[in-house]
Backbone as a ProteinNet text record, in pm:
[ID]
protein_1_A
[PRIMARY]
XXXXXXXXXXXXXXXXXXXXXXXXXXXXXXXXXXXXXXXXXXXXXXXXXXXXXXXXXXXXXXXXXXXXXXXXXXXXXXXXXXXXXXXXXXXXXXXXXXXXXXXXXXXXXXXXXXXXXXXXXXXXXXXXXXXXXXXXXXXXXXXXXXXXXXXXXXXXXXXXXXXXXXXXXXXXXXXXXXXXXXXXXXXXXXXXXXXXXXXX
[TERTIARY]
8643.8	8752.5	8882.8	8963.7	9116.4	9171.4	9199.5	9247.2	9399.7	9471.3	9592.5	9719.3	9675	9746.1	9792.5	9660.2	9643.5	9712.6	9675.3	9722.9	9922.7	9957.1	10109.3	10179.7	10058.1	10096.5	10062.9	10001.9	9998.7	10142.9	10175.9	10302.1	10427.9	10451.3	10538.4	10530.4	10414.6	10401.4	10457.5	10389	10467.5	10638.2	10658.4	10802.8	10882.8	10806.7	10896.9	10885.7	10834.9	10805	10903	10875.4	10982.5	11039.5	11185.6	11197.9	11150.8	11074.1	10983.9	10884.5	10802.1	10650.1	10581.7	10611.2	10527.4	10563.6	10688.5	10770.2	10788	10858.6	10909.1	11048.2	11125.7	11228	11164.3	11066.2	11037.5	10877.6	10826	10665.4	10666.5	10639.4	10617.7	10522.4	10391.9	10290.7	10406.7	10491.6	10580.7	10661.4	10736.1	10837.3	10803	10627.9	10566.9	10556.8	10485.8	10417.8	10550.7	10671.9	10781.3	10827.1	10845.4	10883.6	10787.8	10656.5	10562.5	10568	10546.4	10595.8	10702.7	10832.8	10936.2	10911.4	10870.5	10839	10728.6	10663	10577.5	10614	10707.5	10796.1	10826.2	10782.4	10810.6	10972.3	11038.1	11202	11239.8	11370	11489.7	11540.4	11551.9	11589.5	11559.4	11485.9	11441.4	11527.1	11511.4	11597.9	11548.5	11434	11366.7	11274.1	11287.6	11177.4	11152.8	10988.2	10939.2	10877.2	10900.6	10883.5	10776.5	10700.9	10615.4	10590.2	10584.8	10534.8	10631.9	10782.3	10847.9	10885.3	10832.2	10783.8	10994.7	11031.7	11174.3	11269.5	11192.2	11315.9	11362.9	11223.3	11235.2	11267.7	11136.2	11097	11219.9	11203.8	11333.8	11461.2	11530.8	11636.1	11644.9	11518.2	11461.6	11476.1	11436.2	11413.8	11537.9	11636.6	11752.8	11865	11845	11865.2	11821.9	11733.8	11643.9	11625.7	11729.8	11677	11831	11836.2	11939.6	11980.2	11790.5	11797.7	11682.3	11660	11546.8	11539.5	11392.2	11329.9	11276	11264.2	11187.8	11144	11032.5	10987.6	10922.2	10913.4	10775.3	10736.9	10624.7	10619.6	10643.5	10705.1	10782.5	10874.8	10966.9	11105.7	11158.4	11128.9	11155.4	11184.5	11084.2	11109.3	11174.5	11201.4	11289.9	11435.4	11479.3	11607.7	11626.5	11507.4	11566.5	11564.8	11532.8	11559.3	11698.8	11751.3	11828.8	11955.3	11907	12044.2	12057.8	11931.3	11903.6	11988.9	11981.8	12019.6	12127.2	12219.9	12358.3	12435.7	12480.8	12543.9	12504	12389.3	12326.5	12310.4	12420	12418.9	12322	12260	12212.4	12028.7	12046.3	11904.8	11871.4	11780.5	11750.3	11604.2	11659.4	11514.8	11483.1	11376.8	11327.7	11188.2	11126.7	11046.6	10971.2	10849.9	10737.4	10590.9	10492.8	10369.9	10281	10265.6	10122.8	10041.9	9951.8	9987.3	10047.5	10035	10059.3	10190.7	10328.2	10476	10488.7	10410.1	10448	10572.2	10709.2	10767.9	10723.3	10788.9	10769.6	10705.7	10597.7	10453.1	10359.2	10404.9	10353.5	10371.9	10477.9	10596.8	10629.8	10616.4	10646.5	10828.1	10835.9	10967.3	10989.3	10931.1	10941.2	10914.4	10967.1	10950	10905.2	10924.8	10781	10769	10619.4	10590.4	10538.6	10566.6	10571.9	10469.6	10347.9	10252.5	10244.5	10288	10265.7	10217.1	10082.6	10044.8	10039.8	9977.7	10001.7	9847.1	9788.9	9696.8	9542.4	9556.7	9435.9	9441.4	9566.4	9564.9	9525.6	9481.8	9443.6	9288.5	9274.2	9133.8	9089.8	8925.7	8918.5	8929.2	8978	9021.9	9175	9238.4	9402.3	9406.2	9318.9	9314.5	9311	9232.6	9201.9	9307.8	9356.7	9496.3	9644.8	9637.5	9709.7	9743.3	9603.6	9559.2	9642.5	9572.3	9617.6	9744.2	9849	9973.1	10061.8	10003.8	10088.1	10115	9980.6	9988.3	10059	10037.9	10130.5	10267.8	10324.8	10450.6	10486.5	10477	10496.8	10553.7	10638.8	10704.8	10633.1	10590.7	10523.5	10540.3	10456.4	10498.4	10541.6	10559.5	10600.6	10535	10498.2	10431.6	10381.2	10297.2	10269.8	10207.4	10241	10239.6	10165.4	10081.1	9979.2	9951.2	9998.7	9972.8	9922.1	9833.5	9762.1	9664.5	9709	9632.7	9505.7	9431.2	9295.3	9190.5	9258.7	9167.2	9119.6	9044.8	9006.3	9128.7	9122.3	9234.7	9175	9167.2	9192.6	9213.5	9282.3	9357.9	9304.8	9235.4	9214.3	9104.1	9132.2	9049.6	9031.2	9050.3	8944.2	8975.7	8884.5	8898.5	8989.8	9092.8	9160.3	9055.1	8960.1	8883.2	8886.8	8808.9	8798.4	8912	9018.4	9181.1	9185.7	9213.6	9263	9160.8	8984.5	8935.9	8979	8991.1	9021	9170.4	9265	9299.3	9302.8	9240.2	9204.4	9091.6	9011.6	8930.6	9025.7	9150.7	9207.7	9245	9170.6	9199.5	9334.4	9440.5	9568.4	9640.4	9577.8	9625.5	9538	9673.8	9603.9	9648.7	9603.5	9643.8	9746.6	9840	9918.1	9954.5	9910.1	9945.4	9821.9	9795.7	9708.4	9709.9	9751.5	9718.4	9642.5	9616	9520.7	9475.4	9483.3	9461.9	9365.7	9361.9	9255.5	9354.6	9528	9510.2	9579.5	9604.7	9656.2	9618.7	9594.8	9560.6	9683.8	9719.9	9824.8	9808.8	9820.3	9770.4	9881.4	9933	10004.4	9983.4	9992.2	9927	10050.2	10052	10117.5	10054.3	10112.4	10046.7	10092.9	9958.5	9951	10066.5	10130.9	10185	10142.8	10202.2	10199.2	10101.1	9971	9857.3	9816.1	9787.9	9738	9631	9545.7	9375	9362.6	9244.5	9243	9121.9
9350.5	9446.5	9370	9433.6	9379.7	9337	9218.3	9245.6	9296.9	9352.4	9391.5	9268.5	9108.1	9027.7	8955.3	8979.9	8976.4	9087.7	9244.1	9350.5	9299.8	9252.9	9233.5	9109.1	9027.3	8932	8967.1	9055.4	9111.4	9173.4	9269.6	9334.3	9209.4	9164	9001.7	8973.7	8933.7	8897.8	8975.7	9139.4	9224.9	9242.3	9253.8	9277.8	9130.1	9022.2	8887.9	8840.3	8913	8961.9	9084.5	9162.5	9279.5	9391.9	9439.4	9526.6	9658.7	9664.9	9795	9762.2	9757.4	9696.9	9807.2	9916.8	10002.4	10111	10046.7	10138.3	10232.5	10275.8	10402.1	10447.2	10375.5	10376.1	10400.3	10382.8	10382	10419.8	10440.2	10497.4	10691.5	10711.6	10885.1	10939.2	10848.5	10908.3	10895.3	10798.9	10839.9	10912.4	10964	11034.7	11167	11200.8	11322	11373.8	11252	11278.7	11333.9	11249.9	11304.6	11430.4	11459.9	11596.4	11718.5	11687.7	11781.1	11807.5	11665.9	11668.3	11772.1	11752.7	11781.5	11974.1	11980.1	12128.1	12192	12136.7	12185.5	12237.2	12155.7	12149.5	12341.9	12373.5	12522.6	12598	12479.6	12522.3	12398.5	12495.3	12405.2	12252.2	12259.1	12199.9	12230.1	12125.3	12070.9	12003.3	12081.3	12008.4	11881.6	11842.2	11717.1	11650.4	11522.1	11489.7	11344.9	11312.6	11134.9	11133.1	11059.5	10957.9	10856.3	10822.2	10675.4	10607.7	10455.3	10377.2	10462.8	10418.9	10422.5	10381.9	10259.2	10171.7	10135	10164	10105.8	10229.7	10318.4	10412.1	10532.1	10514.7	10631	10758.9	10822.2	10940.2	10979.9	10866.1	10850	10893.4	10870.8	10925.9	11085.7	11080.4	11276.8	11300.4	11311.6	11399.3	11359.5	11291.3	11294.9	11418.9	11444	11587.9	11732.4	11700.5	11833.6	11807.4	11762.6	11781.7	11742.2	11779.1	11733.6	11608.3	11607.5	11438.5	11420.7	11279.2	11183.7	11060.6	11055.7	10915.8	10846.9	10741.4	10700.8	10539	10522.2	10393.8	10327.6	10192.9	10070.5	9986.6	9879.3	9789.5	9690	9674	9532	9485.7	9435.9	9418.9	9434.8	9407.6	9377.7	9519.8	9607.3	9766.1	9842	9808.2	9846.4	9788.5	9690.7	9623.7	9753.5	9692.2	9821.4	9989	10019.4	10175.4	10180.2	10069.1	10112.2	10055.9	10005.4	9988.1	10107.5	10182.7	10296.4	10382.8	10418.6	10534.3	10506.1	10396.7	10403.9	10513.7	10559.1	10710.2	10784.2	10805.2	10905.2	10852.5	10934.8	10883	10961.1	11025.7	11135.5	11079.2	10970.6	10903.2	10780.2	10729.1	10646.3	10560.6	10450	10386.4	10285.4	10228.2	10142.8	10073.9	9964.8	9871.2	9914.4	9991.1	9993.2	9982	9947.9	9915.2	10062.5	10093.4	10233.8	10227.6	10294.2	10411.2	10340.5	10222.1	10164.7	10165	10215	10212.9	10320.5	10467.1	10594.6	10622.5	10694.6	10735.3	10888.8	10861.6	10948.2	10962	10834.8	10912.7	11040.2	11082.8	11196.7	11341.2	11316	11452.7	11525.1	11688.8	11767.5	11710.5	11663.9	11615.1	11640.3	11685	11666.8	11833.3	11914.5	11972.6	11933.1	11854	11776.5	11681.2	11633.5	11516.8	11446.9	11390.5	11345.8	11204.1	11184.1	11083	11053.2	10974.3	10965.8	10827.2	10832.9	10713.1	10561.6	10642.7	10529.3	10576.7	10668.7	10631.7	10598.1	10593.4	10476	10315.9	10285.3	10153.8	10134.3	10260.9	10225	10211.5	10163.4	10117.1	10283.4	10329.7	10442.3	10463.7	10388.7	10415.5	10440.8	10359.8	10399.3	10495.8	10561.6	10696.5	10820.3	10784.2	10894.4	10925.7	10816.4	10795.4	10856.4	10833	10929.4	11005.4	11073.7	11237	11263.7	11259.4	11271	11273	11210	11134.1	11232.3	11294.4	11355.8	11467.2	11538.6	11715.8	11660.7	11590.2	11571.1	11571.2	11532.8	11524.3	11640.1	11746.6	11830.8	11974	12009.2	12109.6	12234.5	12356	12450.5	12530.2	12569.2	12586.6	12481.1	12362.9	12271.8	12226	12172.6	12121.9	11923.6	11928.2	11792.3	11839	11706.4	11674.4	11529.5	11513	11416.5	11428.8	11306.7	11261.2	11133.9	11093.1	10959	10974.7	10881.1	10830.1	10846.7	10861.5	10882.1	10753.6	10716.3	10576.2	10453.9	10371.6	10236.5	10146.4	10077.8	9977.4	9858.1	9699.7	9644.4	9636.6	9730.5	9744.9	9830.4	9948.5	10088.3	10053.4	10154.9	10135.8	10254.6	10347	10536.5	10563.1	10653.4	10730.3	10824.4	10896	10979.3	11146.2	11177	11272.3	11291.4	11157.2	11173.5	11193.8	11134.6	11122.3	11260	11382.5	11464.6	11567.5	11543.2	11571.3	11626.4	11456.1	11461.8	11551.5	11566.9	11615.5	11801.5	11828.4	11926.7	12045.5	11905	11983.2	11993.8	11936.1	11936.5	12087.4	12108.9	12278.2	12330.7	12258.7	12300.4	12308.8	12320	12293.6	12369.3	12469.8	12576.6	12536.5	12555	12535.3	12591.2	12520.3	12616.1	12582.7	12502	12429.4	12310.3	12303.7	12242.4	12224.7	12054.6	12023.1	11915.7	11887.1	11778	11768.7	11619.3	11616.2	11476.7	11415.4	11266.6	11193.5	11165.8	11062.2	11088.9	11192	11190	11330.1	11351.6	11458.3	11495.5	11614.7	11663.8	11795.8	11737.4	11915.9	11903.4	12021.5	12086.5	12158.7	12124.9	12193.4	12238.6	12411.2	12412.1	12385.6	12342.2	12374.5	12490.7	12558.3	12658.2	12725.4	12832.9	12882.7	12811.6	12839	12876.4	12951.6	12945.7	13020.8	13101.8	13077.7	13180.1	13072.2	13140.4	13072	13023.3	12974.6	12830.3	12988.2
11454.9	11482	11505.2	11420.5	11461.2	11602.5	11666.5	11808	11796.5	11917.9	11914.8	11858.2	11919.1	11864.1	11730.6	11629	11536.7	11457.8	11495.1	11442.7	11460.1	11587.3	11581.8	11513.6	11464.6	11389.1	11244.7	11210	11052.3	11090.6	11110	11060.8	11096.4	11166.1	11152	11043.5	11011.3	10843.5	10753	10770.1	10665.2	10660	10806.7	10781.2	10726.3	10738.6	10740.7	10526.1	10507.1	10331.2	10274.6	10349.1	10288.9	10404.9	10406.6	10447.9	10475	10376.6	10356.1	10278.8	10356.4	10301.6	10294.4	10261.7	10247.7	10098.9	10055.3	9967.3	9964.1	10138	10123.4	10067	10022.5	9900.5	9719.6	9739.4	9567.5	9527	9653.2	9597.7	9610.9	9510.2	9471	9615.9	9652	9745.3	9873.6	9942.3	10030.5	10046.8	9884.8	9829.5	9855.4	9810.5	9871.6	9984.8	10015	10215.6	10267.5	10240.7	10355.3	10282.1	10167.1	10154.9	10209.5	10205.2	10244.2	10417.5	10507.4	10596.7	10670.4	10625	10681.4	10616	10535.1	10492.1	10571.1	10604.1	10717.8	10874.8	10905.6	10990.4	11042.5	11181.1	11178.4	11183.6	11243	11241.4	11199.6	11142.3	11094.6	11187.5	11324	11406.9	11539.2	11609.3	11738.8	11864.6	11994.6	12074.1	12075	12093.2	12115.2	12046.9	11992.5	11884.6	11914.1	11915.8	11998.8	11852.5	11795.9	11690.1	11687.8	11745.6	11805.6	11657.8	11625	11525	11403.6	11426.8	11314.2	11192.7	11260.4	11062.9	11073.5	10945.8	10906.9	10914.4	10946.2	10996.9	10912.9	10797.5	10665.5	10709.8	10748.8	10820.3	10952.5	11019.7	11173.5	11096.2	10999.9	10940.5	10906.1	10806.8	10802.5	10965.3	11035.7	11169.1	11219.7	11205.7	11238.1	11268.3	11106	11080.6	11109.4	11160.8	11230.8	11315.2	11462.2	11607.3	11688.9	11777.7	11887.6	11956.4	11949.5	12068.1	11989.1	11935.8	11897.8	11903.6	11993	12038.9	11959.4	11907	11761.4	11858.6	11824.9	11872	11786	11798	11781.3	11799.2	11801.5	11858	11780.4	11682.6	11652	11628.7	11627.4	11652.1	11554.5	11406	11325	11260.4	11302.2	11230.8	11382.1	11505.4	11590.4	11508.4	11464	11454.8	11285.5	11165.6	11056	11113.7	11197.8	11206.7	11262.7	11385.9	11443.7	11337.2	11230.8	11151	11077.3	10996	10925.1	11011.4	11128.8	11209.3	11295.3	11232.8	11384.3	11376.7	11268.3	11265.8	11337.6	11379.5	11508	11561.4	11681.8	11834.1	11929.8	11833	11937.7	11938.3	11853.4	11799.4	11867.7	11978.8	12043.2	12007.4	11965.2	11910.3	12024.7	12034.7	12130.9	12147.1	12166.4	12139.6	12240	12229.5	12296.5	12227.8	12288.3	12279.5	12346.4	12198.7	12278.5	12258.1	12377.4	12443.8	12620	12580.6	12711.6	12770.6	12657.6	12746.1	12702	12697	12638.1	12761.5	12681.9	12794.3	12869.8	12958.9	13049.3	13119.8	13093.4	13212.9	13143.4	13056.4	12972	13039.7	13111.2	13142.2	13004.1	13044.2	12911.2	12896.7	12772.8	12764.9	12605.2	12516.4	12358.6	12285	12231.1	12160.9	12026.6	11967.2	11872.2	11883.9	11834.4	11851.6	11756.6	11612.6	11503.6	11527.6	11466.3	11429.2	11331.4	11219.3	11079.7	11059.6	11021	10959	11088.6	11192.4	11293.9	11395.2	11413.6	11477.4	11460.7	11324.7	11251.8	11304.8	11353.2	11415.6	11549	11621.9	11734.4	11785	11876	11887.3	11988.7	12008.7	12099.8	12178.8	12283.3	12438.7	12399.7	12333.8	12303	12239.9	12170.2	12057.1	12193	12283.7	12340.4	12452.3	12517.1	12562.6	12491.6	12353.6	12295.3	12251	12236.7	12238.3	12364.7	12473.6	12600.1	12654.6	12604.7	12653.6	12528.8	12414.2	12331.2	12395	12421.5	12483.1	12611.9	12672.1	12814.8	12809	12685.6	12649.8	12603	12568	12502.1	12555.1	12521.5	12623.2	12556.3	12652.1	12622.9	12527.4	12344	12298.2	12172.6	12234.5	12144.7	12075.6	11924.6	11826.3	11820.5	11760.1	11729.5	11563.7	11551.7	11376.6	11355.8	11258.1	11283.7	11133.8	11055	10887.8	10940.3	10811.6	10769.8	10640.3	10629.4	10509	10471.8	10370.6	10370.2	10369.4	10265.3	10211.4	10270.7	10228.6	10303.6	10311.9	10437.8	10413.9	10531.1	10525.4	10619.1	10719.3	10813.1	10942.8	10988.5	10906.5	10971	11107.7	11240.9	11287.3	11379.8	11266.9	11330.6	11200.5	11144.1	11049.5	11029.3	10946.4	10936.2	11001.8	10950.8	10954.8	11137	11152.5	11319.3	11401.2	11367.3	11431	11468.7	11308.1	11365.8	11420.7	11459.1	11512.3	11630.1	11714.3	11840.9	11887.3	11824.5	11857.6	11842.2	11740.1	11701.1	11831.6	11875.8	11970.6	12139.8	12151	12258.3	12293	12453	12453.1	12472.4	12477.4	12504.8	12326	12225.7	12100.3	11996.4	11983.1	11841.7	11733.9	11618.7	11485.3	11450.8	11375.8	11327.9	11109.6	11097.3	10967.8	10950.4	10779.5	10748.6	10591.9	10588.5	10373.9	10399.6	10289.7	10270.3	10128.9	10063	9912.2	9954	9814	9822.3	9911.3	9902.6	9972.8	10108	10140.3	10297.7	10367.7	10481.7	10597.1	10683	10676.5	10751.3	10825.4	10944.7	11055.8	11144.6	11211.1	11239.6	11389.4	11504.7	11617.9	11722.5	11737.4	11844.3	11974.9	12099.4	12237.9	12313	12383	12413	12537	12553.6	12649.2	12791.7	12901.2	12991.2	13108.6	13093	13133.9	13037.3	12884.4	12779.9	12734.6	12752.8	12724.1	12609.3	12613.1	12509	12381.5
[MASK]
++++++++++++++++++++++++++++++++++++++++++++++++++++++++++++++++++++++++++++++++++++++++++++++++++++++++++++++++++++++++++++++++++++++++++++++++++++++++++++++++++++++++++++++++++++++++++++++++++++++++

C-alpha cells in the first residue's frame, strides 16, 4: 500500500514534469467530466463552496463562477502555487495548503453550501475515507449539497474503489440523493443533506 510520503512524493514528481499532469487543458474525458459536473450542479450560484485536492486549479476556476466565497485546497505546493496563479482575479477565492482529512477547516462546523470532491478520494487510505465522509456532512450547511466524481479504472495510486467511495457516503444517514451519471470511465453522485430534524 502506498504510504502518505511516497503518495506526496509521486505528485512532486508529477507536478515537477508538467503543469498539468493530468491534461486538463487538452483531454476530451476532462473536457467532459467538467462540463457534466458543473451541469449537475443544482443552482446557478453558491454562497459557499470547499474545494479539497484541487489539482492546478481547472475545476477551482469553474466554481469560481458559481459561488460567492470559495475555499479550494491541497496538499502540495506546487498545485497550491498553479491554482492561486489560475485564480488571482478572484478575490473572493481562497486557496490554501492543507493535508486531509487531518487540517479539514473548521473542525467540521456547518460552514459550506457545497462541497465539491473530484477525483481525490481514491487516494485515501480507510480510516481517512471514513474521516471524510464524516468531516464533509459536518461541513455542510443544512440543505447543502456534496458532489463526489472519480474515476473508474485501475491505476497505481488508487486506494478505495470508486464503487465503494460513493458507497460510504451514500449510506450516510444525513444524505439523500439527489443526482446520479455514470459511464465506463467515471462515477458521479450528487447528495443533498437533510433539513433540520426531517428523518433520514
Amino acid at each position: 500500500m502506498t504510504t502518505p510520503v511516497t503518495t506526496a512524493e509521486h505528485f512532486r514528481s508529477l507536478y515537477a514534469t508538467s503543469a498539468d499532469p493530468w491534461h486538463t487543458a487538452d483531454s476530451w474525458y476532462e473536457q467532459r467530466k467538467l462540463s457534466i459536473l458543473l451541469a449537475v450542479l443544482p443552482k446557478s450560484r453558491f454562497s459557499s463552496v470547499y474545494e479539497p485536492g484541487c489539482g492546478n486549479g481547472a475545476l477551482t476556476l469553474a466554481l469560481a463562477g458559481r459561488c460567492e466565497r470559495l475555499l479550494a485546497s491541497d496538499f502540495c505546493d506546487e498545485a497550491v502555487r498553479l491554482t492561486k496563479e489560475r485564480v488571482s482575479a478572484h478575490y473572493h477565492v481562497q486557496i490554501s495548503r492543507e493535508s486531509l482529512p487531518e487540517q479539514w477547516p473548521s473542525g467540521g462546523e456547518p460552514a459550506f453550501e457545497l462541497i465539491v470532491l473530484s477525483e481525490l478520494c481514491y487516494y485515501l487510505e480507510h480510516e481517512q475515507l471514513r474521516l471524510t465522509v464524516s468531516l464533509s456532512v459536518g461541513s455542510l450547511l443544512p440543505l447543502g449539497h456534496l458532489l463526489a466524481c472519480h474515476w473508474k479504472r485501475p491505476f497505481d495510486d488508487r486506494q478505495q474503489d470508486t464503487a465503494a467511495i460513493h458507497t460510504r457516503f451514500a449510506a450516510h444517514a444525513e444524505l439523500r440523493a439527489c443526482a446520479h451519471y455514470e459511464d465506463e470511465e467515471f462515477r458521479l453522485d450528487l447528495w443533498q443533506k437533510r433539513g433540520t430534524g426531517e428523518a433520514a
